Coordinates of C-alpha atoms in Angstrom, one line a residue:
M185 CA 0.0 0.0 0.0
A186 CA 1.4 3.4 -1.1
T187 CA 0.7 6.9 0.1
F188 CA -0.4 9.6 -2.3
I189 CA -0.7 13.4 -1.8
F190 CA -3.7 15.3 -3.3
L191 CA -3.6 19.1 -3.4
C192 CA -6.3 21.7 -2.6
N193 CA -6.1 25.4 -3.3
E194 CA -9.0 27.4 -1.9
D195 CA -8.8 29.8 -4.9
T196 CA -10.0 26.9 -7.1
E197 CA -11.9 24.9 -4.5
I198 CA -13.9 27.8 -3.1
D199 CA -16.3 25.5 -1.2
I200 CA -13.6 23.6 0.6
R201 CA -14.6 24.8 4.1
D202 CA -18.3 23.8 3.5
Q203 CA -17.0 20.4 2.3
I204 CA -15.0 20.0 5.5
E205 CA -18.1 20.7 7.6
D206 CA -20.0 18.2 5.6
A207 CA -17.2 15.7 6.1
K208 CA -17.3 16.3 9.9
E209 CA -21.0 15.7 10.0
Q210 CA -20.8 12.5 7.9
I211 CA -17.9 11.1 10.0
A212 CA -19.8 11.9 13.2
S213 CA -22.7 9.8 11.9
G214 CA -20.3 6.8 11.5
E215 CA -19.7 6.9 7.8
F216 CA -16.8 7.7 5.5
Y217 CA -16.9 11.0 3.6
D218 CA -16.6 10.0 -0.1
T219 CA -15.3 12.6 -2.5
P220 CA -13.7 12.5 -6.0
W221 CA -10.4 14.3 -6.3
S222 CA -8.0 15.2 -9.1
C223 CA -4.6 13.5 -9.2
G224 CA -2.8 15.1 -12.1
N225 CA -1.4 12.7 -14.6
S226 CA -0.6 10.0 -12.0
T227 CA -1.5 6.5 -13.2
K228 CA -0.1 4.4 -10.4
I229 CA -2.9 4.9 -7.8
K230 CA -4.6 1.7 -6.6
I231 CA -7.5 0.7 -4.4
G232 CA -6.5 0.7 -0.7
D233 CA -3.7 3.3 -1.1
R234 CA -3.4 5.9 1.7
A235 CA -4.5 9.4 0.7
Y236 CA -3.7 12.8 2.3
L237 CA -5.3 16.1 1.2
K238 CA -2.8 19.0 1.4
R239 CA -3.6 22.7 1.5
T240 CA -1.6 24.8 -1.0
G241 CA -1.9 28.4 -2.2
N242 CA -2.5 30.7 0.8
R243 CA -0.6 29.7 4.0
P244 CA -0.5 27.7 6.2
H245 CA 0.4 24.8 3.9
G246 CA -0.2 21.3 5.3
F247 CA -2.4 18.3 5.6
F248 CA -6.0 18.7 6.5
A249 CA -7.7 15.3 5.7
A250 CA -6.8 11.7 5.3
G251 CA -8.3 8.5 4.1
K252 CA -7.9 5.8 1.5
V253 CA -8.5 5.3 -2.2
V254 CA -11.6 3.2 -3.1
A255 CA -13.1 1.7 -6.3
A256 CA -15.2 4.0 -8.4
P257 CA -18.8 2.7 -9.1
E258 CA -18.5 0.1 -11.8
G259 CA -20.4 2.1 -14.3
Y260 CA -18.1 5.1 -13.8
Q261 CA -14.7 3.5 -14.0
L262 CA -12.4 5.0 -16.6
R263 CA -10.7 1.6 -17.2
K264 CA -13.9 0.5 -19.0
Q265 CA -12.7 2.7 -21.9
G266 CA -10.2 0.8 -24.0
E267 CA -7.3 3.3 -24.0
Y268 CA -7.4 3.4 -20.1
K269 CA -7.7 -0.3 -19.3
H270 CA -4.3 -0.2 -17.7
L271 CA -5.6 2.0 -14.9
S272 CA -7.0 0.7 -11.6
E273 CA -10.7 0.6 -10.6
A274 CA -10.2 3.8 -8.6
Y275 CA -10.1 6.1 -11.6
L276 CA -13.4 7.9 -12.5
N277 CA -14.5 8.4 -16.1
S278 CA -14.5 12.2 -15.6
F279 CA -11.7 14.7 -15.6
Y280 CA -10.7 17.8 -13.7
G281 CA -9.4 19.9 -16.6
N282 CA -6.7 17.6 -18.0
S283 CA -6.3 15.8 -14.7
F284 CA -7.4 12.2 -13.9
M285 CA -9.8 11.8 -10.9
V286 CA -10.0 9.1 -8.3
L287 CA -12.5 8.4 -5.5
L288 CA -11.4 8.9 -1.9
H289 CA -12.8 7.6 1.4
I290 CA -12.1 10.3 4.0
D291 CA -12.0 9.0 7.6
S292 CA -10.4 12.0 9.4
V293 CA -10.4 15.8 8.8
V294 CA -9.5 19.1 10.6
N295 CA -10.3 22.7 9.9
F296 CA -8.8 24.1 6.7
D297 CA -7.0 26.8 8.6
Q298 CA -5.4 24.4 11.1
P299 CA -3.6 21.8 9.0
L300 CA -0.7 19.6 10.0
E301 CA 1.8 22.2 8.8
Q302 CA 4.6 21.1 6.5
E303 CA 7.0 23.7 7.9
K304 CA 6.7 22.0 11.4
L305 CA 7.3 18.6 9.8
R306 CA 10.4 19.8 8.0
Y307 CA 12.2 20.4 11.3
M308 CA 11.4 17.1 12.8
P309 CA 14.4 14.7 12.7
Q310 CA 12.3 11.8 11.4
F311 CA 11.4 13.8 8.3
R312 CA 15.0 14.7 7.4
G313 CA 15.2 14.4 3.6
A314 CA 11.5 14.3 3.1
N315 CA 10.0 16.4 0.2
F316 CA 6.8 18.3 1.1
T317 CA 6.7 20.3 -2.1
F318 CA 4.4 18.8 -4.8
M319 CA 3.9 20.4 -8.2
Q320 CA 0.7 18.5 -8.8
G321 CA -1.7 16.2 -7.0
G322 CA -1.4 12.4 -7.1
C323 CA 2.3 12.4 -6.2
E324 CA 3.5 9.4 -4.2
F325 CA 5.1 10.2 -0.8
I326 CA 8.4 8.6 -0.1
A327 CA 7.8 5.2 1.5
R328 CA 10.2 5.4 4.4
F329 CA 8.4 8.5 5.7
C330 CA 4.9 7.2 5.4
E331 CA 4.6 5.7 8.9
D332 CA 6.0 8.8 10.5
L333 CA 3.4 10.9 8.6
D334 CA 0.6 8.6 9.8
S335 CA 1.9 9.1 13.4
A336 CA 2.1 12.8 13.1
W337 CA -1.3 13.0 11.5
E338 CA -2.9 10.8 14.2
E339 CA -1.5 13.1 17.0
H340 CA -2.5 16.3 15.2
S341 CA -6.0 15.2 14.2
M342 CA -6.7 13.7 17.7
I343 CA -5.8 16.9 19.5
L344 CA -7.9 19.1 17.1
S345 CA -10.9 16.6 17.3
R346 CA -10.9 16.8 21.1
K347 CA -11.0 20.6 20.8
G348 CA -13.9 20.5 18.3
Y349 CA -11.8 21.5 15.3
G350 CA -11.9 18.1 13.5
K351 CA -13.5 14.7 13.4
R352 CA -12.1 11.1 13.2
L353 CA -14.2 8.1 12.2
V354 CA -12.1 5.9 14.5
D355 CA -13.2 8.0 17.5
T356 CA -16.8 7.8 16.4
F357 CA -16.7 4.0 16.6
C358 CA -14.8 4.0 19.9
D359 CA -17.3 6.3 21.4
R360 CA -20.1 4.0 20.3
G361 CA -18.2 1.0 21.7
Q362 CA -17.9 2.8 25.1
A363 CA -21.6 3.6 25.2
H364 CA -22.5 0.0 24.5
K365 CA -20.0 -1.2 27.1
D366 CA -21.5 1.1 29.7
K367 CA -24.8 -0.6 29.1
M368 CA -23.2 -4.0 29.3
N369 CA -24.1 -4.7 25.7
Y370 CA -20.7 -6.2 25.0
Q371 CA -21.6 -7.8 21.6
A372 CA -22.4 -4.4 20.1
A373 CA -19.4 -2.9 21.8
I374 CA -17.1 -5.5 20.2
E375 CA -18.6 -4.8 16.8
A376 CA -18.0 -1.0 17.2
Y377 CA -14.4 -1.5 18.3
N378 CA -13.8 -3.9 15.3
Q379 CA -15.0 -1.2 13.0
A380 CA -12.6 1.2 14.6
L381 CA -9.7 -1.2 14.0
L382 CA -10.7 -1.7 10.4
I383 CA -9.9 2.0 10.0
Q384 CA -6.8 2.1 12.3
P385 CA -5.6 -1.5 12.9
R386 CA -3.1 -0.6 15.7
Y387 CA -5.1 2.0 17.6
S388 CA -4.3 1.0 21.2
K389 CA -7.5 2.4 22.7
A390 CA -9.6 0.2 20.5
V391 CA -7.3 -2.8 20.9
N392 CA -7.4 -2.7 24.7
A393 CA -11.2 -2.0 24.9
L394 CA -11.9 -4.8 22.5
K395 CA -9.9 -7.3 24.7
T396 CA -11.8 -6.1 27.8
C397 CA -15.2 -6.4 26.1
E398 CA -14.4 -9.9 24.8
S399 CA -13.4 -11.0 28.3
L400 CA -16.6 -9.5 29.8
L401 CA -18.8 -11.1 27.1
K402 CA -17.2 -14.5 27.7
K403 CA -18.0 -14.2 31.4
Q404 CA -21.6 -13.0 30.6
I405 CA -22.1 -16.0 28.2
T406 CA -20.6 -18.5 30.8
K407 CA -23.0 -17.1 33.4
K408 CA -26.0 -17.5 31.1
I409 CA -25.0 -21.1 30.2
S410 CA -24.6 -22.0 33.8
E411 CA -28.1 -20.6 34.7
T412 CA -29.6 -22.4 31.7
E413 CA -28.0 -25.7 32.7
E414 CA -29.4 -25.3 36.2
I415 CA -32.9 -24.7 34.9
K416 CA -32.6 -27.7 32.5
S417 CA -31.3 -29.9 35.3
D418 CA -34.2 -29.1 37.6
K419 CA -36.7 -29.6 34.8
N420 CA -35.2 -33.0 33.8
S421 CA -35.3 -34.2 37.4
N422 CA -39.0 -33.4 37.7
E423 CA -39.8 -35.0 34.4
L424 CA -37.9 -38.2 35.4
E425 CA -39.7 -38.5 38.7
S426 CA -43.1 -38.5 36.9
S427 CA -42.1 -40.7 33.9
N428 CA -42.5 -44.4 33.3
I429 CA -38.9 -45.6 33.5
S430 CA -39.7 -48.8 31.6
D431 CA -40.8 -46.8 28.5
S432 CA -38.3 -43.9 28.7
S433 CA -35.6 -45.5 26.5
N434 CA -37.9 -46.2 23.6
K435 CA -39.5 -42.7 23.8
I436 CA -36.1 -41.0 23.8
E437 CA -35.0 -42.9 20.6
R438 CA -38.3 -41.9 18.8
I439 CA -37.8 -38.3 19.9
K440 CA -34.3 -38.3 18.4
D441 CA -35.5 -39.6 15.1
I442 CA -38.4 -37.1 14.9
T443 CA -36.1 -34.2 15.9
I444 CA -33.5 -35.0 13.3
A445 CA -36.2 -35.2 10.5
K446 CA -37.8 -32.0 11.6
Q447 CA -34.5 -30.1 11.7
Q448 CA -33.6 -31.3 8.2
E449 CA -37.0 -30.2 7.0
E450 CA -36.6 -26.8 8.6
A451 CA -33.1 -26.3 7.3
S452 CA -34.2 -27.2 3.8
F453 CA -37.0 -24.6 4.0
L454 CA -34.6 -21.9 5.1
G455 CA -32.3 -22.6 2.2
V456 CA -29.8 -25.1 3.8
S457 CA -29.9 -27.9 1.3
F458 CA -29.0 -31.4 2.3
G459 CA -29.4 -33.3 -1.0
N460 CA -28.6 -31.0 -4.0
Y461 CA -24.9 -31.1 -4.3
Q462 CA -24.6 -28.9 -7.4
K463 CA -26.8 -26.2 -5.9
N464 CA -24.8 -26.3 -2.7
K465 CA -21.6 -25.7 -4.6
E466 CA -23.2 -22.7 -6.5
V467 CA -24.4 -21.2 -3.2
E468 CA -21.0 -21.7 -1.6
K469 CA -19.1 -20.1 -4.5
A470 CA -21.5 -17.1 -4.6
A471 CA -21.0 -16.6 -0.9
V472 CA -17.2 -16.8 -1.0
D473 CA -17.1 -14.3 -4.0
F474 CA -19.4 -11.9 -2.0
V475 CA -17.2 -12.0 1.1
R476 CA -14.0 -11.6 -0.8
K477 CA -15.3 -8.3 -2.1
Q478 CA -15.8 -7.1 1.5
Y479 CA -12.1 -7.5 2.1
N480 CA -11.0 -5.3 -0.8
G481 CA -7.5 -4.1 -0.2
W482 CA -6.7 -6.9 2.2
N483 CA -4.3 -9.8 1.6
I484 CA -6.5 -12.9 1.3
E485 CA -5.3 -16.6 1.6
S486 CA -7.7 -19.5 1.0
V487 CA -7.4 -22.4 3.4
E488 CA -10.7 -24.1 2.6
R489 CA -9.0 -27.4 1.6
D490 CA -7.0 -27.5 4.9
K491 CA -10.1 -28.1 7.0
V492 CA -8.8 -25.8 9.8
G493 CA -12.2 -24.6 10.9
Y494 CA -12.4 -21.5 8.6
D495 CA -12.1 -20.7 4.9
L496 CA -10.0 -17.5 4.5
I497 CA -7.1 -15.8 6.3
C498 CA -7.5 -12.0 5.7
T499 CA -4.7 -9.7 6.8
N500 CA -4.4 -5.9 6.7
K501 CA -1.2 -4.8 8.3
S502 CA -1.4 -6.2 11.9
L503 CA -5.1 -7.0 11.7
V504 CA -5.9 -10.6 11.1
E505 CA -9.3 -12.2 10.6
N506 CA -9.9 -16.0 10.2
V507 CA -13.1 -16.0 8.1
E508 CA -15.6 -18.8 8.0
I509 CA -18.2 -18.4 5.2
K510 CA -21.7 -19.8 5.1
G511 CA -23.9 -19.4 2.0
V512 CA -27.7 -19.8 2.2
S513 CA -30.1 -19.7 -0.6
G514 CA -33.0 -18.5 1.6
N515 CA -33.5 -15.3 3.6
E516 CA -32.8 -16.7 7.1
P517 CA -29.2 -17.2 8.4
A518 CA -29.6 -20.9 9.2
F519 CA -26.8 -23.2 8.2
I520 CA -24.8 -26.4 8.9
I521 CA -21.7 -25.8 11.1
T522 CA -19.0 -28.4 12.0
A523 CA -17.6 -29.1 15.5
N524 CA -14.2 -27.9 14.3
E525 CA -15.8 -24.5 13.3
V526 CA -17.6 -24.2 16.6
N527 CA -14.3 -24.9 18.3
Q528 CA -12.6 -22.1 16.4
A529 CA -15.4 -19.7 17.5
N530 CA -14.7 -20.8 21.1
K531 CA -10.9 -20.5 21.1
N532 CA -9.7 -18.3 18.2
P533 CA -10.0 -14.6 18.9
N534 CA -9.5 -13.9 15.2
F535 CA -12.4 -16.1 14.1
V536 CA -15.1 -14.3 12.1
L537 CA -18.3 -15.8 10.7
W538 CA -19.9 -14.4 7.5
V539 CA -23.3 -15.7 6.5
V540 CA -24.5 -14.7 3.0
T541 CA -28.3 -15.0 2.6
S542 CA -30.1 -15.2 -0.8
A543 CA -26.6 -15.9 -2.1
L544 CA -27.7 -16.8 -5.7
N545 CA -30.2 -13.9 -6.1
S546 CA -29.8 -10.8 -3.9
P547 CA -26.8 -11.6 -1.7
K548 CA -26.8 -9.9 1.7
G549 CA -23.8 -10.3 4.1
H550 CA -24.1 -10.8 7.9
R551 CA -21.0 -10.7 10.1
W552 CA -20.3 -12.1 13.6
S553 CA -17.3 -12.5 15.7
G554 CA -16.8 -15.9 17.3
S555 CA -18.2 -14.8 20.7
E556 CA -21.2 -13.1 19.0
M557 CA -21.9 -16.3 17.0
L558 CA -21.9 -18.5 20.2
S559 CA -24.2 -16.1 22.1
Q560 CA -26.7 -15.3 19.3
F561 CA -27.1 -18.7 17.5
E562 CA -28.8 -21.7 18.9
L563 CA -26.7 -24.8 18.0
K564 CA -28.7 -28.0 17.5
P565 CA -27.3 -31.5 16.7
I566 CA -28.7 -32.9 13.4
Q567 CA -26.9 -36.2 13.4
Y568 CA -24.9 -38.5 15.7
M569 CA -21.6 -40.5 15.4
A570 CA -22.3 -44.1 16.4
R571 CA -19.5 -46.5 17.5
L572 CA -19.6 -49.8 19.2
R573 CA -19.0 -49.6 22.9
P574 CA -15.9 -51.5 24.1
K575 CA -16.7 -54.9 25.4
T576 CA -16.6 -55.3 29.2
Q577 CA -14.8 -58.2 30.7
S578 CA -17.1 -60.6 32.6

């Protein structure tokens, strides 16, 4: 992933301050601020690249917004035109004068008059030798200085956001996570902190809060399971006392058979097919293709054949997700899951479950962490493994 600098002169972008206010409002609502931006004659920009907007023209010069490059809508991609097929999906089929344009996902912004000033950066030892003068937009920043620029921007944007002079999407999700945590809604808190880490994978505040919430959720689940088992135990004791012991064995076997048949019928109705192998493969492939698109810009490794309890290993810098994918042809997220996959949900903190409903028609993705899956789904056996008991010596 490279870092590219995009320029902004208020003499030509006269609405830039209004755009920044719109961006603040959008980010505060929990969404990226999408905007097309000119990039000169640069042709190397790709989806997932880091993007910084830099103020030029009237001083102070410096960086006032950051985000990443994303794909333009398919019908608006310049690469669809034959002479531009070498360009990435980020390029729009419109021009700013003679300049190319790409689509940016802005996740943090500060006031236009309070940028991270380039003159201050020049005198920092970590930026010795860095060039902050760009003749046109779309220039690539020298790779060895990118991490330091990210750190300087994080500190600058955080300070200004706390003073009300900026907004960061990572803070929006962390604030949501804290609100859910205060209400002991740990599942929602975990989801919010995961969203924060998708934006800033090494953000320590989100990392530490996520670990705390996962621990609290585990204790919460353990307590619920214990309470449920106590209720079941009391109920079973009462039923056994009033039952006819001589008939109980036969009744239990009949109940097992009926339950299995009913669950298979129910699963088939919901779109979990037991008998149509070809359709199962089509649903599975459609679901995998859908989920892969959700990890655009990530490194994706398929481990489906290894039978490790999940299908994909998705990495983005230090963030790792072990992704299990379930495709369903119906509208309800009901599916078959193996003991190995359940074990991963129990023990693997990186485990993530994606369920894609209506996979062949109008696919819709649903995402759960392992702890969320265990707490929100009811797991029912649909078959048994039978083995002869060892013979006892007489």
